[in-house]
């Protein structure tokens, strides 16, 4: 996966005394983890608590993270367990009857259908964001789009992208940054707190 | 475009050399953190991930909670941080320094307390009827002595009514009360206080067995 190298660097920094690097891991995965937790916990305040608890548990157990799976898979499993425990302790019936232990299964319930635990407003907001990103990508200069897609979707390194498109690594870095900035400006109006 | 954000972009891709330095800088710059948040969300959306955007600043809450957690320290981090050399201090190095400074303060506090206690005991021995060999004389000094008095929880009778066995009891009680009991309770409270301080520092130290939390009595 494309984020693994960066995750490893951040974990290494945390284990060498830079606690704030774990905050970056939280910020990177908070949106996906919050979505996963929402399948078991419905109140927004409770979702926030469970997400935070999950990451604190992960921080405390970080020396035990061996890297056999990605950091995201690891934190995902921790979060699902925390969410299930929360749901059980609060008498919620939202817990599915089977174990969810892989990120790939997060969009399905026990009957195999897509879950609809997200509020209509939240779904609309996410769809709007996705559409905005797609539209903006389509309209940006091709060399910027190519660099960002190769990096973000294909998981290529800067060296690999430079070799693929035939330009210096510094140019790749600059193109990816400029593409991201264009996207940030496009989605900012949709986001209040992010 | 702000070149600071370009470093954030490179950090996100694992293409920045000094991760520690950049994450330390980001910690104190809300603009950089906001950029990291937005780049992260955009990455998720580009990859088609399902996301939920919280209505509150969840990351700020998490940062506060994280700040109360222990800092991991490996032997290499003492050298990498450069804090000991007087460079800009990392949070971990700052903890390390405050640990030693506070440790010295505690030792100094003990020394002062011990001195005061010694002076007090000598003073009591000299002027309150406790003889140099530790026995207590309850003979009245310029006034009427009570028939008995409470001394560290042990009732001591007036010398006039004490027999040989009660003198022995008094000596033992005085010795235990002034020296033993007092020093034991001081030691126990000091150790508890020191352990509390260590927990407050929150340091995880790496040795041959891996990371472990340092407790007050380990140091």
Coordinates of C-alpha atoms in Angstrom, one line a residue:
Chain A
X1 CA 0.0 0.0 0.0
X2 CA 1.2 3.5 -0.7
X3 CA 1.1 4.8 2.8
X4 CA 3.2 2.0 4.4
X5 CA 6.6 3.6 3.9
X6 CA 5.5 6.8 5.5
X7 CA 3.7 4.9 8.3
X8 CA 6.9 3.0 9.1
X9 CA 8.9 6.2 9.3
X10 CA 6.4 7.7 11.7
X11 CA 6.3 4.6 13.9
X12 CA 10.0 4.6 14.0
X13 CA 10.0 8.3 15.1
X14 CA 7.4 7.6 17.8
X15 CA 9.5 4.7 19.2
X16 CA 12.5 7.0 19.3
X17 CA 10.9 9.7 21.4
X18 CA 8.9 11.7 18.9
X19 CA 5.4 11.2 20.4
X20 CA 3.8 13.8 18.1
X21 CA 4.4 11.5 15.1
X22 CA 1.7 9.3 16.4
X23 CA -0.7 12.3 16.2
X24 CA 0.0 12.3 12.4
X25 CA -0.9 8.6 12.2
X26 CA -4.1 9.5 14.0
X27 CA -4.8 12.3 11.6
X28 CA -4.1 10.1 8.6
X29 CA -6.5 7.4 9.5
X30 CA -9.2 9.1 11.6
X31 CA -11.7 9.4 8.8
X32 CA -11.6 5.7 7.8
X33 CA -11.5 4.5 11.4
X34 CA -14.4 6.8 12.3
X35 CA -16.4 5.4 9.4
X36 CA -15.7 1.8 10.6
X37 CA -16.6 2.6 14.2
X38 CA -19.9 4.1 13.1
X39 CA -21.2 0.7 12.1
X40 CA -21.3 -0.3 15.8
X41 CA -21.6 3.0 17.6
X42 CA -24.2 5.6 16.5
X43 CA -23.9 8.6 18.7
X44 CA -21.3 11.0 17.3
X45 CA -19.8 11.7 20.8
X46 CA -19.5 8.0 21.4
X47 CA -17.8 7.5 18.0
X48 CA -15.3 10.1 18.9
X49 CA -14.6 8.4 22.2
X50 CA -14.2 5.0 20.7
X51 CA -11.9 6.3 17.9
X52 CA -9.7 8.1 20.5
X53 CA -9.6 5.0 22.8
X54 CA -8.6 2.8 19.9
X55 CA -5.6 5.0 19.0
X56 CA -4.5 5.4 22.6
X57 CA -4.6 1.6 22.9
X58 CA -2.6 1.3 19.7
X59 CA -0.1 3.8 21.0
X60 CA 0.4 1.8 24.2
X61 CA 0.8 -1.4 22.3
X62 CA 3.0 0.1 19.5
X63 CA 6.2 -1.8 20.6
X64 CA 4.2 -5.0 19.9
X65 CA 3.4 -3.9 16.3
X66 CA 5.6 -6.1 14.2
X67 CA 4.7 -4.8 10.8
X68 CA 3.4 -8.2 9.5
X69 CA 0.3 -6.3 8.4
X70 CA -0.1 -2.7 7.6
X71 CA -0.6 -0.2 10.4
X72 CA -4.0 0.6 9.1
X73 CA -5.1 -3.1 9.3
X74 CA -3.8 -3.2 12.8
X75 CA -5.5 -0.1 14.0
X76 CA -8.6 -1.1 12.2
X77 CA -8.8 -4.4 14.2
X78 CA -8.2 -2.6 17.4
X79 CA -11.0 -0.1 16.6
X80 CA -13.5 -2.7 15.7
X81 CA -12.8 -4.5 18.9
X82 CA -13.2 -1.3 20.9
X83 CA -16.4 -0.5 19.0
X84 CA -17.9 -4.0 19.7
X85 CA -17.0 -3.8 23.3
X86 CA -18.6 -0.4 23.6
X87 CA -21.7 -1.6 21.8
X88 CA -22.0 -4.7 24.1
X89 CA -21.4 -2.7 27.2
X90 CA -24.1 -0.2 26.2
X91 CA -26.6 -2.8 25.2
X92 CA -26.5 -1.9 21.5
X93 CA -27.8 -4.4 19.0
X94 CA -25.6 -3.0 16.3
X95 CA -22.9 -5.7 16.8
X96 CA -22.9 -8.1 13.9
X97 CA -23.0 -11.8 14.6
X98 CA -19.7 -12.4 12.9
X99 CA -16.2 -11.2 13.5
X100 CA -14.9 -8.4 11.3
X101 CA -11.2 -8.7 11.2
X102 CA -10.1 -7.3 7.9
X103 CA -10.6 -3.8 6.5
X104 CA -11.9 -5.3 3.2
X105 CA -15.1 -6.5 4.9
X106 CA -16.0 -3.2 6.5
X107 CA -18.7 -2.2 4.1
X108 CA -20.8 -5.3 4.6
X109 CA -23.1 -6.6 7.3
X110 CA -23.7 -10.3 8.2
X111 CA -26.1 -10.7 5.3
X112 CA -23.5 -9.5 2.9
X113 CA -25.4 -6.3 2.0
X114 CA -24.0 -2.9 2.2
X115 CA -24.8 -1.3 5.6
X116 CA -26.6 2.0 5.8
X117 CA -25.6 3.1 9.3
X118 CA -24.3 6.4 8.0
X119 CA -26.8 9.2 8.2
X120 CA -28.1 10.5 4.9
X121 CA -26.4 13.8 5.5
X122 CA -23.1 12.1 6.1
X123 CA -23.4 10.0 3.0
X124 CA -24.4 13.1 0.9
X125 CA -21.4 15.0 2.2
X126 CA -19.0 12.2 1.5
X127 CA -20.4 11.7 -2.0
X128 CA -20.1 15.4 -2.7
X129 CA -16.5 15.3 -1.6
X130 CA -15.7 12.3 -3.8
X131 CA -17.4 13.9 -6.8
X132 CA -15.6 17.1 -6.2
X133 CA -12.2 15.3 -6.0
X134 CA -13.0 13.4 -9.2
X135 CA -14.1 16.5 -11.1
X136 CA -11.1 18.5 -9.9
X137 CA -8.7 15.7 -10.9
X138 CA -10.2 15.5 -14.3
X139 CA -9.8 19.2 -14.9
X140 CA -6.2 19.7 -13.6
X141 CA -3.2 19.7 -15.9
X142 CA -2.4 16.2 -17.0
X143 CA 1.2 16.1 -15.7
X144 CA -0.1 17.0 -12.2
X145 CA -2.9 14.4 -12.3
X146 CA -0.6 11.7 -13.6
X147 CA 2.0 12.3 -10.9
X148 CA -0.6 12.3 -8.1
X149 CA -2.5 9.2 -9.3
X150 CA 0.7 7.2 -9.7
X151 CA 1.7 8.2 -6.2
X152 CA -1.6 8.1 -4.3
X153 CA -3.5 5.4 -6.1
X154 CA -0.8 3.2 -7.6
X155 CA 1.5 3.6 -4.6
X156 CA 4.6 4.4 -6.7
X157 CA 7.6 6.1 -5.1
X158 CA 9.0 9.4 -6.4
X159 CA 11.9 7.6 -8.1
X160 CA 9.5 5.2 -9.9
X161 CA 7.3 8.0 -11.0
X162 CA 10.3 10.0 -12.2
X163 CA 11.5 7.1 -14.2
X164 CA 8.0 6.5 -15.6
X165 CA 7.3 10.0 -16.8
X166 CA 10.9 10.9 -17.6
X167 CA 11.5 13.9 -15.3
X168 CA 13.6 14.7 -12.3
X169 CA 12.5 13.5 -8.8
X170 CA 12.3 17.1 -7.7
X171 CA 9.8 17.8 -10.4
X172 CA 7.7 14.8 -9.4
X173 CA 7.7 16.1 -5.8
X174 CA 6.6 19.5 -7.0
X175 CA 3.9 18.2 -9.3
X176 CA 2.4 16.0 -6.6
X177 CA 2.4 18.9 -4.2
X178 CA 0.7 21.3 -6.7
X179 CA -1.9 18.7 -7.5
X180 CA -2.7 18.3 -3.8
X181 CA -3.0 22.0 -3.3
X182 CA -5.5 22.3 -6.2
X183 CA -7.6 19.6 -4.5
X184 CA -7.4 21.2 -1.1
X185 CA -8.8 24.4 -2.5
X186 CA -11.6 22.5 -4.2
X187 CA -12.8 20.5 -1.2
X188 CA -12.2 23.2 1.5
X189 CA -15.7 24.7 1.1
X190 CA -17.2 21.4 2.0
X191 CA -15.3 20.9 5.2
X192 CA -16.0 22.9 8.4
X193 CA -13.4 21.4 10.7
X194 CA -10.9 19.6 8.5
Chain B
X1 CA 2.4 28.3 -2.9
X2 CA 3.8 27.8 0.6
X3 CA 6.9 25.7 0.5
X4 CA 6.3 24.5 4.0
X5 CA 3.3 22.6 2.7
X6 CA 5.5 20.9 0.1
X7 CA 7.4 19.2 2.9
X8 CA 4.2 18.0 4.4
X9 CA 3.3 16.5 1.1
X10 CA 6.7 14.8 0.9
X11 CA 6.3 13.5 4.5
X12 CA 3.0 12.1 3.6
X13 CA 4.6 10.1 0.8
X14 CA 7.5 8.8 2.9
X15 CA 9.9 10.9 0.8
X16 CA 11.2 13.3 3.4
X17 CA 14.6 12.6 5.1
X18 CA 14.1 14.0 8.6
X19 CA 10.8 12.7 9.8
X20 CA 11.4 13.5 13.4
X21 CA 12.3 17.1 12.7
X22 CA 9.3 17.7 10.5
X23 CA 6.8 16.0 12.8
X24 CA 8.2 18.1 15.7
X25 CA 7.8 21.3 13.6
X26 CA 4.3 20.3 12.6
X27 CA 3.3 19.8 16.2
X28 CA 3.6 23.5 16.9
X29 CA 2.1 24.7 13.6
X30 CA -1.7 24.3 13.2
X31 CA -1.5 25.2 9.5
X32 CA 0.8 22.4 8.8
X33 CA -1.4 20.0 10.7
X34 CA -4.4 21.2 8.8
X35 CA -2.6 20.5 5.6
X36 CA -1.8 17.0 6.7
X37 CA -5.4 16.4 7.6
X38 CA -6.7 17.6 4.2
X39 CA -4.1 15.7 2.2
X40 CA -5.0 12.6 4.2
X41 CA -8.7 13.0 3.5
X42 CA -8.0 13.6 -0.2
X43 CA -5.9 10.5 -0.4
X44 CA -8.8 8.5 1.1
X45 CA -11.3 9.9 -1.3
X46 CA -9.0 9.3 -4.3
X47 CA -8.6 5.6 -3.3
X48 CA -12.4 5.3 -2.9
X49 CA -12.2 4.6 0.8
X50 CA -15.3 5.1 3.0
X51 CA -14.8 7.9 5.3
X52 CA -16.6 9.8 8.0
X53 CA -15.7 13.4 8.6
X54 CA -16.1 14.3 12.2
X55 CA -18.1 17.4 13.1
X56 CA -15.7 18.3 15.8
X57 CA -11.9 18.7 15.9
X58 CA -11.3 15.1 16.9
X59 CA -7.6 15.4 16.3
X60 CA -7.2 18.2 18.8
X61 CA -8.9 16.1 21.4
X62 CA -6.7 13.2 20.6
X63 CA -3.5 15.4 20.8
X64 CA -4.5 16.4 24.3
X65 CA -5.0 12.7 25.3
X66 CA -1.8 11.7 23.7
X67 CA 0.2 14.4 25.6
X68 CA -0.6 12.5 28.8
X69 CA 0.8 9.3 27.5
X70 CA 4.4 8.1 28.1
X71 CA 7.1 8.9 25.6
X72 CA 9.0 6.0 24.1
X73 CA 12.7 6.3 24.6
X74 CA 15.3 4.0 23.0
X75 CA 19.0 4.4 23.7
X76 CA 19.4 5.9 20.2
X77 CA 16.9 8.6 20.9
X78 CA 19.1 10.1 23.5
X79 CA 21.6 10.8 20.7
X80 CA 19.4 11.5 17.8
X81 CA 17.4 14.2 19.5
X82 CA 20.4 16.4 20.0
X83 CA 18.7 17.9 23.0
X84 CA 21.5 17.0 25.4
X85 CA 23.9 19.0 23.2
X86 CA 21.8 22.1 23.7
X87 CA 20.0 21.9 20.4
X88 CA 16.3 22.4 20.2
X89 CA 14.8 20.1 22.7
X90 CA 12.4 17.3 21.8
X91 CA 9.6 16.6 24.2
X92 CA 11.4 13.4 25.2
X93 CA 14.6 15.1 25.9
X94 CA 12.9 17.8 27.9
X95 CA 11.3 15.0 30.0
X96 CA 14.7 13.5 30.5
X97 CA 16.2 16.7 31.7
X98 CA 13.4 17.5 34.0
X99 CA 13.7 14.0 35.5
X100 CA 17.3 14.6 36.5
X101 CA 16.7 18.1 37.7
X102 CA 13.7 17.0 39.8
X103 CA 15.6 14.0 41.1
X104 CA 18.3 16.3 42.4
X105 CA 15.8 18.6 43.9
X106 CA 14.3 15.6 45.7
X107 CA 17.7 14.6 47.1
X108 CA 18.3 18.1 48.2
X109 CA 14.9 18.1 49.9
X110 CA 15.7 14.9 51.8
X111 CA 19.1 16.4 52.9
X112 CA 17.4 19.5 54.3
X113 CA 14.6 17.5 56.0
X114 CA 17.2 15.2 57.5
X115 CA 19.2 18.1 58.9
X116 CA 16.1 19.7 60.4
X117 CA 15.1 16.4 62.0
X118 CA 18.6 16.0 63.5
X119 CA 18.7 19.5 64.9
X120 CA 15.2 19.0 66.3
X121 CA 16.1 15.7 68.0
X122 CA 19.3 17.2 69.5
X123 CA 17.3 20.3 70.6
X124 CA 14.7 18.1 72.3
X125 CA 17.4 16.0 73.9
X126 CA 19.1 19.1 75.2
X127 CA 16.2 21.1 76.3
X128 CA 13.2 18.9 76.8
X129 CA 14.4 16.2 79.1
X130 CA 15.5 13.5 76.6
X131 CA 18.9 12.3 77.8
X132 CA 21.7 11.8 75.3
X133 CA 21.3 8.0 75.6
X134 CA 17.7 8.3 74.3
X135 CA 15.8 7.9 77.6
X136 CA 13.1 10.4 78.5
X137 CA 12.9 12.2 81.7
X138 CA 9.4 13.5 82.4
X139 CA 10.5 15.5 85.4
X140 CA 8.8 18.8 85.5
X141 CA 10.8 21.8 84.1
X142 CA 9.7 24.9 85.8
X143 CA 6.2 23.9 86.1
X144 CA 3.8 21.1 86.9
X145 CA 4.1 18.0 84.8
X146 CA 1.0 16.2 83.8
X147 CA 0.5 12.8 85.2
X148 CA 0.8 11.4 81.7
X149 CA 1.2 12.6 78.2
X150 CA 0.6 11.4 74.7
X151 CA 3.8 10.8 72.7
X152 CA 3.4 9.5 69.2
X153 CA 0.4 7.6 70.2
X154 CA 2.1 6.0 73.3
X155 CA 0.9 7.1 76.7
X156 CA 3.8 8.0 78.9
X157 CA 3.3 8.2 82.6
X158 CA 5.0 10.8 84.9
X159 CA 8.4 9.8 86.1
X160 CA 7.2 9.9 89.6
X161 CA 5.0 6.9 89.1
X162 CA 7.2 5.0 86.7
X163 CA 8.7 1.7 87.7
X164 CA 11.5 -0.2 86.0
X165 CA 9.3 -1.9 83.4
X166 CA 7.5 1.2 82.5
X167 CA 10.8 3.0 81.9
X168 CA 11.8 0.4 79.6
X169 CA 8.5 0.7 77.8
X170 CA 8.9 4.5 77.6
X171 CA 12.4 4.2 76.2
X172 CA 11.3 1.7 73.6
X173 CA 8.3 3.9 72.6
X174 CA 10.4 7.0 72.4
X175 CA 13.1 5.3 70.3
X176 CA 10.5 3.8 67.9
X177 CA 8.5 7.0 67.8
X178 CA 11.3 9.5 67.3
X179 CA 13.6 7.5 65.1
X180 CA 12.1 4.4 63.7
X181 CA 8.5 5.3 63.1
X182 CA 9.2 8.7 61.8
X183 CA 11.9 7.7 59.4
X184 CA 9.9 4.8 58.1
X185 CA 6.9 6.9 57.4
X186 CA 9.1 9.6 55.8
X187 CA 10.8 7.0 53.6
X188 CA 7.5 5.5 52.5
X189 CA 5.9 8.8 51.6
X190 CA 9.0 9.9 49.8
X191 CA 9.1 6.7 47.7
X192 CA 5.4 7.1 46.9
X193 CA 6.0 10.7 46.0
X194 CA 8.9 9.8 43.8
X195 CA 6.9 7.0 42.1
X196 CA 4.2 9.5 41.4
X197 CA 6.7 11.9 39.9
X198 CA 8.1 9.2 37.6
X199 CA 4.6 8.4 36.4
X200 CA 4.1 12.0 35.8
X201 CA 7.2 12.0 33.6
X202 CA 5.8 9.0 31.7
X203 CA 8.9 7.5 30.2
X204 CA 9.1 4.2 28.4
X205 CA 12.7 3.0 28.3
X206 CA 14.0 0.4 25.9
X207 CA 16.4 -2.2 27.2
X208 CA 17.3 -5.7 26.1
X209 CA 13.8 -6.9 26.9
X210 CA 12.1 -4.2 24.9
X211 CA 10.1 -1.2 26.1
X212 CA 9.1 -0.9 29.7
X213 CA 7.6 1.8 31.8
X214 CA 10.0 3.1 34.3
X215 CA 8.7 2.9 37.8
X216 CA 9.8 5.0 40.7
X217 CA 11.5 2.2 42.6
X218 CA 13.5 1.1 39.5
X219 CA 15.5 4.3 39.5

